[in-house]
Each structure stands twice: as C-alpha cells, then as structure tokens.
mmCIF file of C-alpha atoms in Angstrom:
data_model
loop_
_atom_site.group_PDB
_atom_site.id
_atom_site.type_symbol
_atom_site.label_atom_id
_atom_site.label_comp_id
_atom_site.label_asym_id
_atom_site.label_seq_id
_atom_site.Cartn_x
_atom_site.Cartn_y
_atom_site.Cartn_z
ATOM 1 C CA UNK A 1 17.942 -10.689 15.758
ATOM 2 C CA UNK A 2 18.936 -7.535 16.614
ATOM 3 C CA UNK A 3 16.155 -5.751 18.380
ATOM 4 C CA UNK A 4 16.418 -2.417 20.791
ATOM 5 C CA UNK A 5 14.842 -0.876 23.797
ATOM 6 C CA UNK A 6 14.083 2.662 24.431
ATOM 7 C CA UNK A 7 13.233 2.325 28.431
ATOM 8 C CA UNK A 8 10.962 5.741 28.390
ATOM 9 C CA UNK A 9 8.049 6.183 27.085
ATOM 10 C CA UNK A 10 7.350 9.585 27.860
ATOM 11 C CA UNK A 11 9.948 11.725 28.696
ATOM 12 C CA UNK A 12 8.881 15.691 29.454
ATOM 13 C CA UNK A 13 11.283 18.052 31.572
ATOM 14 C CA UNK A 14 11.566 22.252 31.791
ATOM 15 C CA UNK A 15 12.258 24.302 29.201
ATOM 16 C CA UNK A 16 16.569 25.228 29.046
ATOM 17 C CA UNK A 17 17.239 22.275 31.628
ATOM 18 C CA UNK A 18 19.214 18.925 29.131
ATOM 19 C CA UNK A 19 17.421 15.870 29.294
ATOM 20 C CA UNK A 20 18.136 12.383 28.416
ATOM 21 C CA UNK A 21 16.869 9.286 26.528
ATOM 22 C CA UNK A 22 17.852 5.911 26.319
ATOM 23 C CA UNK A 23 18.652 2.915 23.798
ATOM 24 C CA UNK A 24 20.147 -0.099 24.280
ATOM 25 C CA UNK A 25 20.940 -2.452 21.866
ATOM 26 C CA UNK A 26 21.006 -6.068 21.562
ATOM 27 C CA UNK A 27 23.116 -7.784 18.721
ATOM 28 C CA UNK A 28 24.577 -10.536 17.156
ATOM 29 C CA UNK A 29 26.651 -8.767 14.744
ATOM 30 C CA UNK A 30 28.572 -5.075 14.182
ATOM 31 C CA UNK A 31 25.916 -2.369 14.458
ATOM 32 C CA UNK A 32 25.397 0.996 13.275
ATOM 33 C CA UNK A 33 23.340 2.956 15.602
ATOM 34 C CA UNK A 34 20.494 5.841 14.760
ATOM 35 C CA UNK A 35 18.549 8.804 16.111
ATOM 36 C CA UNK A 36 16.147 9.526 14.167
ATOM 37 C CA UNK A 37 12.898 12.124 14.881
ATOM 38 C CA UNK A 38 9.153 12.458 14.095
ATOM 39 C CA UNK A 39 7.483 15.536 14.913
ATOM 40 C CA UNK A 40 3.457 15.051 14.538
ATOM 41 C CA UNK A 41 1.906 14.189 11.436
ATOM 42 C CA UNK A 42 5.363 14.598 9.471
ATOM 43 C CA UNK A 43 8.044 11.070 8.709
ATOM 44 C CA UNK A 44 10.842 9.780 10.309
ATOM 45 C CA UNK A 45 14.351 12.581 9.962
ATOM 46 C CA UNK A 46 18.110 11.039 11.704
ATOM 47 C CA UNK A 47 19.203 12.855 14.145
ATOM 48 C CA UNK A 48 22.535 11.344 14.295
ATOM 49 C CA UNK A 49 24.460 8.287 13.528
ATOM 50 C CA UNK A 50 27.397 6.325 15.151
ATOM 51 C CA UNK A 51 29.167 3.903 11.613
ATOM 52 C CA UNK A 52 32.530 3.787 14.151
ATOM 53 C CA UNK A 53 35.509 6.150 15.160
ATOM 54 C CA UNK A 54 34.757 8.083 17.857
ATOM 55 C CA UNK A 55 32.006 7.105 20.420
ATOM 56 C CA UNK A 56 30.568 11.269 20.756
ATOM 57 C CA UNK A 57 28.568 11.743 17.720
ATOM 58 C CA UNK A 58 27.220 15.150 16.652
ATOM 59 C CA UNK A 59 23.967 15.288 15.460
ATOM 60 C CA UNK A 60 21.544 18.521 14.164
ATOM 61 C CA UNK A 61 20.004 20.580 16.730
ATOM 62 C CA UNK A 62 22.727 20.135 18.947
ATOM 63 C CA UNK A 63 21.720 16.520 20.360
ATOM 64 C CA UNK A 64 25.404 13.985 20.856
ATOM 65 C CA UNK A 65 24.393 10.520 21.533
ATOM 66 C CA UNK A 66 27.280 8.033 22.917
ATOM 67 C CA UNK A 67 27.796 4.459 21.990
ATOM 68 C CA UNK A 68 28.661 2.223 24.456
ATOM 69 C CA UNK A 69 29.969 -0.763 23.465
ATOM 70 C CA UNK A 70 30.265 -2.869 26.911
ATOM 71 C CA UNK A 71 26.960 -1.557 28.364
ATOM 72 C CA UNK A 72 25.102 -1.498 24.893
ATOM 73 C CA UNK A 73 24.273 1.710 25.478
ATOM 74 C CA UNK A 74 23.228 4.743 22.381
ATOM 75 C CA UNK A 75 21.994 7.470 24.795
ATOM 76 C CA UNK A 76 20.334 10.741 23.652
ATOM 77 C CA UNK A 77 21.460 14.310 25.124
ATOM 78 C CA UNK A 78 20.869 17.612 24.909
ATOM 79 C CA UNK A 79 22.137 19.689 27.683
ATOM 80 C CA UNK A 80 19.253 22.834 26.673
ATOM 81 C CA UNK A 81 16.006 22.088 25.148
ATOM 82 C CA UNK A 82 13.753 24.109 23.626
ATOM 83 C CA UNK A 83 10.074 24.163 23.011
ATOM 84 C CA UNK A 84 10.440 23.102 19.556
ATOM 85 C CA UNK A 85 12.752 20.279 20.295
ATOM 86 C CA UNK A 86 8.870 18.346 20.818
ATOM 87 C CA UNK A 87 8.736 15.375 18.829
ATOM 88 C CA UNK A 88 9.201 11.410 19.370
ATOM 89 C CA UNK A 89 12.546 10.012 18.868
ATOM 90 C CA UNK A 90 13.921 6.653 17.986
ATOM 91 C CA UNK A 91 16.499 4.806 18.033
ATOM 92 C CA UNK A 92 17.251 2.250 15.635
ATOM 93 C CA UNK A 93 19.879 -0.208 14.487
ATOM 94 C CA UNK A 94 21.467 -1.808 11.473
ATOM 95 C CA UNK A 95 24.130 -4.277 10.620
ATOM 96 C CA UNK A 96 24.687 -2.779 7.146
ATOM 97 C CA UNK A 97 25.349 0.978 6.132
ATOM 98 C CA UNK A 98 25.695 -0.455 2.085
ATOM 99 C CA UNK A 99 22.523 2.296 0.926
ATOM 100 C CA UNK A 100 20.530 -1.934 1.991
ATOM 101 C CA UNK A 101 19.695 -0.717 5.611
ATOM 102 C CA UNK A 102 16.617 -2.268 6.961
ATOM 103 C CA UNK A 103 16.111 -0.378 10.803
ATOM 104 C CA UNK A 104 15.080 -2.250 13.683
ATOM 105 C CA UNK A 105 13.381 0.647 15.645
ATOM 106 C CA UNK A 106 12.947 0.388 19.499
ATOM 107 C CA UNK A 107 9.754 1.928 20.053
ATOM 108 C CA UNK A 108 10.290 5.479 20.372
ATOM 109 C CA UNK A 109 10.101 8.206 23.658
ATOM 110 C CA UNK A 110 7.780 11.126 23.321
ATOM 111 C CA UNK A 111 10.223 14.198 24.924
ATOM 112 C CA UNK A 112 7.544 17.170 25.961
ATOM 113 C CA UNK A 113 9.070 20.108 27.105
ATOM 114 C CA UNK A 114 7.136 22.547 29.324
ATOM 115 C CA UNK A 115 7.743 25.879 29.088
ATOM 116 C CA UNK B 1 16.843 17.278 -4.524
ATOM 117 C CA UNK B 2 13.739 16.294 -4.657
ATOM 118 C CA UNK B 3 12.686 14.819 -0.593
ATOM 119 C CA UNK B 4 10.901 11.524 -0.863
ATOM 120 C CA UNK B 5 6.389 11.393 -1.800
ATOM 121 C CA UNK B 6 4.167 8.909 -0.639
ATOM 122 C CA UNK B 7 0.377 8.982 -1.367
ATOM 123 C CA UNK B 8 -1.917 9.263 -0.610
ATOM 124 C CA UNK B 9 -1.339 10.830 2.777
ATOM 125 C CA UNK B 10 -4.685 9.113 3.487
ATOM 126 C CA UNK B 11 -7.142 6.774 3.443
ATOM 127 C CA UNK B 12 -9.943 4.639 4.731
ATOM 128 C CA UNK B 13 -10.707 1.181 3.844
ATOM 129 C CA UNK B 14 -13.033 -1.627 5.244
ATOM 130 C CA UNK B 15 -11.801 -5.138 5.581
ATOM 131 C CA UNK B 16 -11.238 -7.104 2.712
ATOM 132 C CA UNK B 17 -10.988 -4.679 0.661
ATOM 133 C CA UNK B 18 -7.152 -3.950 -0.974
ATOM 134 C CA UNK B 19 -5.063 -1.454 -1.168
ATOM 135 C CA UNK B 20 -2.362 0.217 -2.368
ATOM 136 C CA UNK B 21 0.124 2.844 -1.910
ATOM 137 C CA UNK B 22 2.912 4.860 -3.500
ATOM 138 C CA UNK B 23 5.914 6.329 -2.578
ATOM 139 C CA UNK B 24 8.552 8.174 -5.290
ATOM 140 C CA UNK B 25 11.950 8.139 -4.252
ATOM 141 C CA UNK B 26 14.135 10.954 -3.908
ATOM 142 C CA UNK B 27 16.328 11.505 -6.284
ATOM 143 C CA UNK B 28 19.175 9.506 -7.035
ATOM 144 C CA UNK B 29 18.421 7.088 -5.028
ATOM 145 C CA UNK B 30 17.539 3.266 -6.372
ATOM 146 C CA UNK B 31 16.289 1.583 -3.267
ATOM 147 C CA UNK B 32 13.208 1.796 -1.313
ATOM 148 C CA UNK B 33 13.077 0.072 2.040
ATOM 149 C CA UNK B 34 8.413 -0.079 3.317
ATOM 150 C CA UNK B 35 7.576 0.668 6.912
ATOM 151 C CA UNK B 36 4.685 -0.586 8.860
ATOM 152 C CA UNK B 37 4.177 2.110 11.657
ATOM 153 C CA UNK B 38 1.411 0.884 14.427
ATOM 154 C CA UNK B 39 -0.265 3.718 17.052
ATOM 155 C CA UNK B 40 2.086 4.331 19.354
ATOM 156 C CA UNK B 41 4.959 1.920 18.027
ATOM 157 C CA UNK B 42 8.110 1.949 16.589
ATOM 158 C CA UNK B 43 7.855 1.893 12.201
ATOM 159 C CA UNK B 44 8.421 -1.901 11.870
ATOM 160 C CA UNK B 45 10.357 -3.028 8.135
ATOM 161 C CA UNK B 46 8.296 -4.583 6.042
ATOM 162 C CA UNK B 47 10.685 -5.253 2.684
ATOM 163 C CA UNK B 48 13.255 -3.068 0.437
ATOM 164 C CA UNK B 49 12.995 -3.466 -3.154
ATOM 165 C CA UNK B 50 16.832 -2.643 -5.388
ATOM 166 C CA UNK B 51 17.140 -2.614 -9.202
ATOM 167 C CA UNK B 52 13.183 -3.450 -9.361
ATOM 168 C CA UNK B 53 13.850 -6.434 -6.897
ATOM 169 C CA UNK B 54 12.872 -8.217 -3.226
ATOM 170 C CA UNK B 55 16.073 -7.629 -1.287
ATOM 171 C CA UNK B 56 14.555 -8.244 2.161
ATOM 172 C CA UNK B 57 11.678 -8.643 4.004
ATOM 173 C CA UNK B 58 10.457 -8.344 8.062
ATOM 174 C CA UNK B 59 7.764 -10.345 9.306
ATOM 175 C CA UNK B 60 5.670 -10.279 7.465
ATOM 176 C CA UNK B 61 2.543 -11.947 5.375
ATOM 177 C CA UNK B 62 2.584 -12.022 1.502
ATOM 178 C CA UNK B 63 -0.662 -10.338 1.230
ATOM 179 C CA UNK B 64 1.680 -7.275 1.453
ATOM 180 C CA UNK B 65 3.672 -7.390 -1.783
ATOM 181 C CA UNK B 66 5.693 -4.760 -3.853
ATOM 182 C CA UNK B 67 6.603 -3.357 -7.135
ATOM 183 C CA UNK B 68 9.420 -1.191 -7.932
ATOM 184 C CA UNK B 69 9.423 0.458 -10.970
ATOM 185 C CA UNK B 70 12.355 1.162 -13.899
ATOM 186 C CA UNK B 71 12.257 4.936 -12.524
ATOM 187 C CA UNK B 72 12.780 3.662 -8.801
ATOM 188 C CA UNK B 73 9.905 4.365 -7.789
ATOM 189 C CA UNK B 74 7.485 2.016 -5.689
ATOM 190 C CA UNK B 75 3.751 0.563 -4.786
ATOM 191 C CA UNK B 76 2.884 -1.029 -1.371
ATOM 192 C CA UNK B 77 0.699 -3.714 -1.928
ATOM 193 C CA UNK B 78 -2.045 -5.180 0.828
ATOM 194 C CA UNK B 79 -4.648 -7.614 -0.199
ATOM 195 C CA UNK B 80 -7.454 -8.431 2.506
ATOM 196 C CA UNK B 81 -7.227 -5.758 4.500
ATOM 197 C CA UNK B 82 -7.355 -6.555 8.459
ATOM 198 C CA UNK B 83 -8.344 -4.255 11.338
ATOM 199 C CA UNK B 84 -4.127 -4.468 12.641
ATOM 200 C CA UNK B 85 -3.521 -3.346 9.278
ATOM 201 C CA UNK B 86 -4.702 -0.087 10.472
ATOM 202 C CA UNK B 87 -0.666 1.930 10.579
ATOM 203 C CA UNK B 88 1.427 4.618 8.764
ATOM 204 C CA UNK B 89 2.978 3.277 6.428
ATOM 205 C CA UNK B 90 6.511 4.657 5.502
ATOM 206 C CA UNK B 91 8.563 4.639 2.363
ATOM 207 C CA UNK B 92 12.160 5.985 3.142
ATOM 208 C CA UNK B 93 14.669 5.490 -0.010
ATOM 209 C CA UNK B 94 18.352 5.816 -0.041
ATOM 210 C CA UNK B 95 21.738 4.811 -2.249
ATOM 211 C CA UNK B 96 23.580 1.611 -2.690
ATOM 212 C CA UNK B 97 26.337 4.259 -3.615
ATOM 213 C CA UNK B 98 26.165 6.549 -0.432
ATOM 214 C CA UNK B 99 27.515 3.327 2.224
ATOM 215 C CA UNK B 100 27.261 6.291 5.274
ATOM 216 C CA UNK B 101 23.859 4.486 6.645
ATOM 217 C CA UNK B 102 20.562 7.824 6.119
ATOM 218 C CA UNK B 103 17.516 6.797 4.931
ATOM 219 C CA UNK B 104 15.196 9.172 3.388
ATOM 220 C CA UNK B 105 11.346 9.106 5.146
ATOM 221 C CA UNK B 106 8.123 10.499 3.413
ATOM 222 C CA UNK B 107 5.412 11.744 5.575
ATOM 223 C CA UNK B 108 3.781 8.551 4.879
ATOM 224 C CA UNK B 109 0.917 7.282 3.971
ATOM 225 C CA UNK B 110 -1.806 6.970 7.116
ATOM 226 C CA UNK B 111 -4.724 4.105 6.801
ATOM 227 C CA UNK B 112 -7.675 3.385 8.389
ATOM 228 C CA UNK B 113 -9.550 0.038 7.916
ATOM 229 C CA UNK B 114 -12.563 -0.294 9.835
#
C-alpha cells in the first residue's frame, strides 16, 4: 500500500521569500511522484513529476522538487514566491505511469503569500 | 484541444437520494478516473474506467458506481446518499498511449447532501 504525508497543513510566507513544502511517502514498489496545485474553486493542475532519471525536477511557475529515495521524500521548493502562488498544494504517488495511474494524494498544504 | 469538463458544477441533494455526475474527457484520452475530495482533504481515488470497463477501484462501497461510454465520457452514480458524501467530485482523464504519468483534471462537481 502507498501513502503520502504532507507535514504542514498551512504555510504562510512573505512575498519574494523562499518556500519549501514537505512531502514524505511510503511504498513497497517503484514510485512515481507528483505535485499538483489547486487554485480556489478549480481542479488540480500538474506542477511537476518525478518518473526516473535526475532526482531534481523542475516544473511550471518556477517550482522544483527533489526526490530523495533514502529519506522517502519529495519536497517542493520555490526560491521566491509571488502572490499568485497562493493555493493548495498536493503531493501524490503512483505505482504506474502507463496511462492507468491511480494516484494516492496527501492531505494538502495551503500556501498563503503575505504581501 | 478541449479539456476535461464536468457537470453539474454544484448540486444539493438530501439523504437517501441518488445523484449522477458527468464528465467529458480531454480529446484523445481513453481513460477516466474519479476522485472524491472532502473538505480539507486530498482527493481519494474512487474508480477508473478504460474501454468502458472498470479498471481498478478504491475503498468505496458499491453504491458508488460508474459508466464509460464509447466516446470515453463517463458518469459517476451515487445511490442512497449519506451526509458524508458531501464533497468535490473530480474527474481526470489520461491516455494509455502517453505514458508520462499526467492526469488532466476537470474543475469538479461540488455535491452537498442535506
């Protein structure tokens, strides 16, 4: 069975400051990791994903994440946040990437940017 | 390219009633998945449809059922509604050909059960 733990339910950050949103996972098989963002009253949008290869992955809107197998983590980072980054962020894990993915999500981290 | 569309966007039902939610998948996508997102929680996998057949199911009771049609659109049906069924229901589409792990989500149908 797979599970995802997002350690922080809410993260307030000043505008232009760096941010890290933490994600830990557990899985008994190969994992594929994702970060999705959900803006108010909208569906989920993929930010970035780790499938294989380089452990540092870059996504949209200046976000990046690092896959750490030994620590079973996939933390999301951005060096300088903007007001428009205010949203809910979800970490997710899948054991497949063949078009039949069944994602297991964490409970989310609400990122609030303070002007 | 048409994205994933869901209807209705909002609806209110009472306990014991039945509800049908609809989803049109993104153009070219043949797999549809449904997720339930309760308030303050992450989405939970309900089930997935591929080639009009159920292709995996999460920990949801049989009163949650679905259909996929030849044009790859899908329905989620919930019978005997309970208060805890109040949630945002998200539909996501993907393609067995793309093999890149990405799901494309609709904006969801928000169900309130009174």
